[in-house]
mmCIF file of C-alpha atoms and ligand atoms in Angstrom:
data_model
loop_
_atom_site.group_PDB
_atom_site.id
_atom_site.type_symbol
_atom_site.label_atom_id
_atom_site.label_comp_id
_atom_site.label_asym_id
_atom_site.label_seq_id
_atom_site.Cartn_x
_atom_site.Cartn_y
_atom_site.Cartn_z
ATOM 1 C CA UNK D 10 31.114 150.921 131.293
ATOM 2 C CA UNK D 11 30.195 154.007 133.347
ATOM 3 C CA UNK D 12 32.217 157.057 132.404
ATOM 4 C CA UNK D 13 33.567 158.563 135.589
ATOM 5 C CA UNK D 14 34.588 161.999 134.368
ATOM 6 C CA UNK D 15 34.742 164.306 131.415
ATOM 7 C CA UNK D 16 37.879 164.065 129.361
ATOM 8 C CA UNK D 17 40.194 166.591 127.750
ATOM 9 C CA UNK D 18 41.361 165.478 124.327
ATOM 10 C CA UNK D 19 44.180 167.000 122.330
ATOM 11 C CA UNK D 20 44.288 165.801 118.746
ATOM 12 C CA UNK D 21 47.078 165.955 116.282
ATOM 13 C CA UNK D 22 45.637 167.026 112.919
ATOM 14 C CA UNK D 23 47.688 165.582 110.012
ATOM 15 C CA UNK D 24 47.239 161.807 110.022
ATOM 16 C CA UNK D 25 44.644 161.734 112.813
ATOM 17 C CA UNK D 26 41.737 163.989 111.808
ATOM 18 C CA UNK D 27 42.646 164.356 108.131
ATOM 19 C CA UNK D 28 45.005 162.489 105.815
ATOM 20 C CA UNK D 29 47.077 165.397 104.607
ATOM 21 C CA UNK D 30 50.258 163.367 105.136
ATOM 22 C CA UNK D 31 50.017 162.150 101.532
ATOM 23 C CA UNK D 32 49.978 165.796 100.382
ATOM 24 C CA UNK D 33 53.045 166.583 102.516
ATOM 25 C CA UNK D 34 54.803 163.644 100.860
ATOM 26 C CA UNK D 35 53.905 164.676 97.302
ATOM 27 C CA UNK D 36 54.942 168.287 97.902
ATOM 28 C CA UNK D 37 58.256 167.395 99.598
ATOM 29 C CA UNK D 38 58.989 164.859 96.856
ATOM 30 C CA UNK D 39 58.506 167.466 94.110
ATOM 31 C CA UNK D 40 60.636 169.995 95.951
ATOM 32 C CA UNK D 41 63.377 167.445 96.696
ATOM 33 C CA UNK D 42 63.574 166.523 93.019
ATOM 34 C CA UNK D 43 64.529 170.122 92.160
ATOM 35 C CA UNK D 44 67.737 169.665 94.205
ATOM 36 C CA UNK D 45 68.497 166.158 92.964
ATOM 37 C CA UNK D 46 67.022 164.136 95.820
ATOM 38 C CA UNK D 47 64.662 161.226 95.280
ATOM 39 C CA UNK D 48 62.565 161.225 98.450
ATOM 40 C CA UNK D 49 61.356 157.731 99.315
ATOM 41 C CA UNK D 50 58.621 156.605 101.692
ATOM 42 C CA UNK D 51 61.091 155.444 104.328
ATOM 43 C CA UNK D 52 62.583 158.948 104.694
ATOM 44 C CA UNK D 53 59.111 160.434 104.429
ATOM 45 C CA UNK D 54 58.005 158.433 107.469
ATOM 46 C CA UNK D 55 60.661 160.226 109.495
ATOM 47 C CA UNK D 56 58.976 163.558 108.627
ATOM 48 C CA UNK D 57 55.687 162.604 110.266
ATOM 49 C CA UNK D 58 54.839 165.097 113.002
ATOM 50 C CA UNK D 59 58.126 166.952 112.536
ATOM 51 C CA UNK D 60 58.205 170.723 111.860
ATOM 52 C CA UNK D 61 58.715 172.092 108.362
ATOM 53 C CA UNK D 62 62.269 173.260 109.085
ATOM 54 C CA UNK D 63 63.269 169.987 110.758
ATOM 55 C CA UNK D 64 61.710 168.036 107.875
ATOM 56 C CA UNK D 65 63.870 169.938 105.401
ATOM 57 C CA UNK D 66 67.004 169.107 107.409
ATOM 58 C CA UNK D 67 66.113 165.393 107.327
ATOM 59 C CA UNK D 68 65.650 165.558 103.541
ATOM 60 C CA UNK D 69 68.924 167.453 103.136
ATOM 61 C CA UNK D 70 70.829 164.544 104.718
ATOM 62 C CA UNK D 71 70.744 163.159 101.157
ATOM 63 C CA UNK D 72 71.880 166.414 99.534
ATOM 64 C CA UNK D 73 75.168 166.112 97.705
ATOM 65 C CA UNK D 74 75.848 169.779 96.795
ATOM 66 C CA UNK D 75 77.573 172.651 98.607
ATOM 67 C CA UNK D 76 76.024 173.626 101.994
ATOM 68 C CA UNK D 77 72.860 175.688 101.502
ATOM 69 C CA UNK D 78 72.372 179.172 102.924
ATOM 70 C CA UNK D 79 69.433 179.868 105.255
ATOM 71 C CA UNK D 80 67.940 182.022 102.479
ATOM 72 C CA UNK D 81 67.992 179.058 100.075
ATOM 73 C CA UNK D 82 66.506 176.796 102.751
ATOM 74 C CA UNK D 83 63.709 179.287 103.299
ATOM 75 C CA UNK D 84 63.047 179.341 99.562
ATOM 76 C CA UNK D 85 62.881 175.543 99.460
ATOM 77 C CA UNK D 86 60.450 175.504 102.383
ATOM 78 C CA UNK D 87 58.314 178.129 100.707
ATOM 79 C CA UNK D 88 58.332 176.169 97.481
ATOM 80 C CA UNK D 89 57.205 173.052 99.330
ATOM 81 C CA UNK D 90 54.538 174.943 101.231
ATOM 82 C CA UNK D 91 53.123 176.496 98.054
ATOM 83 C CA UNK D 92 52.874 173.059 96.445
ATOM 84 C CA UNK D 93 51.310 171.665 99.628
ATOM 85 C CA UNK D 94 48.733 174.450 99.832
ATOM 86 C CA UNK D 95 47.638 173.732 96.263
ATOM 87 C CA UNK D 96 46.528 170.321 97.524
ATOM 88 C CA UNK D 97 44.953 171.798 100.667
ATOM 89 C CA UNK D 98 42.898 174.238 98.637
ATOM 90 C CA UNK D 99 41.172 171.282 96.972
ATOM 91 C CA UNK D 100 40.056 169.816 100.315
ATOM 92 C CA UNK D 101 36.377 169.683 101.285
ATOM 93 C CA UNK D 102 34.344 168.224 104.195
ATOM 94 C CA UNK D 103 34.337 164.959 102.228
ATOM 95 C CA UNK D 104 38.007 164.572 103.162
ATOM 96 C CA UNK D 105 37.002 163.793 106.748
ATOM 97 C CA UNK D 106 35.745 160.265 107.408
ATOM 98 C CA UNK D 107 32.290 159.681 108.876
ATOM 99 C CA UNK D 108 34.034 157.811 111.697
ATOM 100 C CA UNK D 109 35.990 160.955 112.689
ATOM 101 C CA UNK D 110 33.022 163.325 112.254
ATOM 102 C CA UNK D 111 30.681 161.156 114.320
ATOM 103 C CA UNK D 112 33.232 160.507 117.069
ATOM 104 C CA UNK D 113 34.024 164.200 117.492
ATOM 105 C CA UNK D 114 30.304 164.897 117.740
ATOM 106 C CA UNK D 115 29.731 162.194 120.372
ATOM 107 C CA UNK D 116 32.699 163.359 122.503
ATOM 108 C CA UNK D 117 31.363 166.899 122.401
ATOM 109 C CA UNK D 118 27.874 165.732 123.379
ATOM 110 C CA UNK D 119 29.404 163.931 126.348
ATOM 111 C CA UNK D 120 30.779 167.248 127.538
ATOM 112 C CA UNK D 121 34.433 166.455 126.869
ATOM 113 C CA UNK D 122 36.837 169.243 125.868
ATOM 114 C CA UNK D 123 38.447 168.988 122.442
ATOM 115 C CA UNK D 124 41.567 170.749 121.197
ATOM 116 C CA UNK D 125 43.941 170.518 118.276
ATOM 117 C CA UNK D 126 47.666 170.227 119.012
ATOM 118 C CA UNK D 127 49.389 170.341 115.617
ATOM 119 C CA UNK D 128 52.880 171.440 114.556
ATOM 120 C CA UNK D 129 51.428 172.728 111.294
ATOM 121 C CA UNK D 130 51.202 176.389 110.398
ATOM 122 C CA UNK D 131 48.462 175.367 107.948
ATOM 123 C CA UNK D 132 46.207 173.838 110.607
ATOM 124 C CA UNK D 133 43.577 176.592 110.534
ATOM 125 C CA UNK D 134 43.395 176.541 106.735
ATOM 126 C CA UNK D 135 42.877 172.762 106.777
ATOM 127 C CA UNK D 136 40.188 172.921 109.461
ATOM 128 C CA UNK D 137 38.398 175.651 107.565
ATOM 129 C CA UNK D 138 38.536 173.732 104.262
ATOM 130 C CA UNK D 139 37.111 170.568 105.828
ATOM 131 C CA UNK D 140 34.524 172.459 107.906
ATOM 132 C CA UNK D 141 35.835 171.411 111.328
ATOM 133 C CA UNK D 142 36.953 174.713 112.867
ATOM 134 C CA UNK D 143 33.965 174.731 115.217
ATOM 135 C CA UNK D 144 34.362 171.086 116.192
ATOM 136 C CA UNK D 145 37.169 172.059 118.600
ATOM 137 C CA UNK D 146 37.175 174.234 121.704
ATOM 138 C CA UNK D 147 40.766 175.355 121.143
ATOM 139 C CA UNK D 148 43.429 175.182 118.454
ATOM 140 C CA UNK D 149 47.165 175.159 119.221
ATOM 141 C CA UNK D 150 49.272 174.963 116.080
ATOM 142 C CA UNK D 151 52.607 175.760 114.493
ATOM 143 C CA UNK D 152 51.933 179.478 114.764
ATOM 144 C CA UNK D 153 51.801 179.255 118.579
ATOM 145 C CA UNK D 154 55.087 177.468 119.196
ATOM 146 C CA UNK D 155 58.841 177.703 118.814
ATOM 147 C CA UNK D 156 59.671 174.004 119.048
ATOM 148 C CA UNK D 157 57.963 171.186 117.172
ATOM 149 C CA UNK D 158 57.261 167.647 118.403
ATOM 150 C CA UNK D 159 58.831 165.706 120.132
ATOM 151 C CA UNK D 160 59.080 168.885 122.196
ATOM 152 C CA UNK D 161 55.913 169.072 124.328
ATOM 153 C CA UNK D 162 55.300 172.761 123.581
ATOM 154 C CA UNK D 163 52.290 172.435 121.277
ATOM 155 C CA UNK D 164 50.469 169.966 123.560
ATOM 156 C CA UNK D 165 51.216 172.126 126.608
ATOM 157 C CA UNK D 166 49.897 175.136 124.711
ATOM 158 C CA UNK D 167 46.688 173.265 123.897
ATOM 159 C CA UNK D 168 46.254 172.320 127.581
ATOM 160 C CA UNK D 169 46.851 175.947 128.557
ATOM 161 C CA UNK D 170 44.238 177.114 126.021
ATOM 162 C CA UNK D 171 41.789 174.586 127.516
ATOM 163 C CA UNK D 172 42.689 175.742 131.065
ATOM 164 C CA UNK D 173 43.453 172.136 131.999
ATOM 165 C CA UNK D 174 46.464 170.595 133.746
ATOM 166 C CA UNK D 175 48.578 168.564 131.281
ATOM 167 C CA UNK D 176 48.210 165.390 133.326
ATOM 168 C CA UNK D 177 44.436 165.674 132.872
ATOM 169 C CA UNK D 178 44.782 165.657 129.076
ATOM 170 C CA UNK D 179 44.916 162.803 126.583
ATOM 171 C CA UNK D 180 46.841 163.363 123.373
ATOM 172 C CA UNK D 181 46.108 161.413 120.190
ATOM 173 C CA UNK D 182 48.866 161.304 117.578
ATOM 174 C CA UNK D 183 49.866 159.158 114.599
ATOM 175 C CA UNK D 184 53.579 160.026 114.791
ATOM 176 C CA UNK D 185 56.236 158.574 117.065
ATOM 177 C CA UNK D 186 57.392 162.179 117.631
ATOM 178 C CA UNK D 187 53.829 163.041 118.715
ATOM 179 C CA UNK D 188 53.707 160.217 121.262
ATOM 180 C CA UNK D 189 57.073 161.394 122.613
ATOM 181 C CA UNK D 190 55.707 164.961 122.784
ATOM 182 C CA UNK D 191 52.657 163.765 124.743
ATOM 183 C CA UNK D 192 54.792 161.805 127.216
ATOM 184 C CA UNK D 193 57.170 164.777 127.537
ATOM 185 C CA UNK D 194 54.099 166.877 128.358
ATOM 186 C CA UNK D 195 53.086 164.388 131.063
ATOM 187 C CA UNK D 196 49.911 163.427 129.202
ATOM 188 C CA UNK D 197 48.365 160.081 128.363
ATOM 189 C CA UNK D 198 49.263 159.219 124.763
ATOM 190 C CA UNK D 199 47.097 157.362 122.291
ATOM 191 C CA UNK D 200 48.734 155.894 119.206
ATOM 192 C CA UNK D 201 46.827 155.529 115.940
ATOM 193 C CA UNK D 202 48.085 154.613 112.470
ATOM 194 C CA UNK D 203 51.870 154.544 112.406
ATOM 195 C CA UNK D 204 52.237 155.147 116.155
ATOM 196 C CA UNK D 205 49.863 152.298 117.036
ATOM 197 C CA UNK D 206 53.005 150.123 116.904
ATOM 198 C CA UNK D 207 54.996 152.398 119.241
ATOM 199 C CA UNK D 208 55.595 150.908 122.675
ATOM 200 C CA UNK D 209 55.544 154.303 124.403
ATOM 201 C CA UNK D 210 51.852 154.849 123.556
ATOM 202 C CA UNK D 211 49.617 154.243 126.596
ATOM 203 C CA UNK D 212 46.779 153.016 124.366
ATOM 204 C CA UNK D 213 46.828 151.867 120.766
ATOM 205 C CA UNK D 214 43.765 152.152 118.594
ATOM 206 C CA UNK D 215 42.877 150.946 115.100
ATOM 207 C CA UNK D 216 40.236 153.473 114.236
ATOM 208 C CA UNK D 217 39.272 156.900 115.548
ATOM 209 C CA UNK D 218 35.957 155.765 117.081
ATOM 210 C CA UNK D 219 37.886 153.342 119.338
ATOM 211 C CA UNK D 220 38.445 156.482 121.448
ATOM 212 C CA UNK D 221 34.874 156.197 122.645
ATOM 213 C CA UNK D 222 35.770 153.101 124.661
ATOM 214 C CA UNK D 223 38.676 154.775 126.499
HETATM 215 C C1 LIG Q 319 52.745 168.119 111.041
HETATM 216 C C2 LIG Q 319 53.043 167.129 109.939
HETATM 217 O O1 LIG Q 319 51.410 168.003 111.421
HETATM 218 O O2 LIG Q 319 52.991 169.455 110.599
HETATM 219 C C3 LIG Q 319 54.463 167.326 109.430
HETATM 220 O O3 LIG Q 319 52.879 165.804 110.406
HETATM 221 C C4 LIG Q 319 54.665 168.767 109.022
HETATM 222 O O4 LIG Q 319 54.710 166.437 108.364
HETATM 223 C C5 LIG Q 319 54.329 169.708 110.158
HETATM 224 O O5 LIG Q 319 56.011 168.994 108.601
HETATM 225 C C6 LIG Q 319 54.450 171.178 109.779
HETATM 226 O O6 LIG Q 319 53.457 171.460 108.838
HETATM 227 P P1 LIG Q 319 53.361 172.790 107.995
HETATM 228 O O7 LIG Q 319 51.978 172.710 107.393
HETATM 229 O O8 LIG Q 319 53.492 173.945 108.926
HETATM 230 O O9 LIG Q 319 54.437 172.756 106.970
HETATM 231 MG MG1 LIG Q 320 50.324 163.576 112.490
#
């Protein structure tokens, strides 16, 4: 197949480039236990791609106590984030698969533009720990936005950073909320992992290197 033009890729981070979603789960689960909630995998799946504050609200649907003040909610989020960052601090370049590393390299060599579009405020720390900061032309993350996915803000920000029109960008995301965000941003959406079974994804892939055939 002859490649007609260079492409502009916007990648979600957690669950696409690195598998930090298991760390999110462990940290939320520990935090939830302190307020009497047993977080299960089904609820955890609803947190995929969702901002920290929105994730807490989803977990609190199971909370049986008196309504919590914003101060208490902030403390719970901080507690979760501290636990989460303990896991992140242990990450190394070995936490990125060869499939992801090689594919990013090949896309770059082809002259494509590569950006991160992640709701996480820890995105830069993660990229630094796994040695991928320089693999991307631009990084849009939770520190650049007010609204998390499914709002299109973070993908639009990434397109703006790349100086590309949204409709010329392809977003890759493992979360249903990420696919919705990409469609809301008027981008092509590629589903991988969980979102590879979501009908709104324009393409569904099994492994990261399948991107090379798109
Ligand atoms: C997304 C994750 O990438 O980032 C969510 O899929 C997470 O699970 C969100 O809640 C915010 O992350 P952070 O690191 O800012 O708490
Ligand atoms: Mg994700």
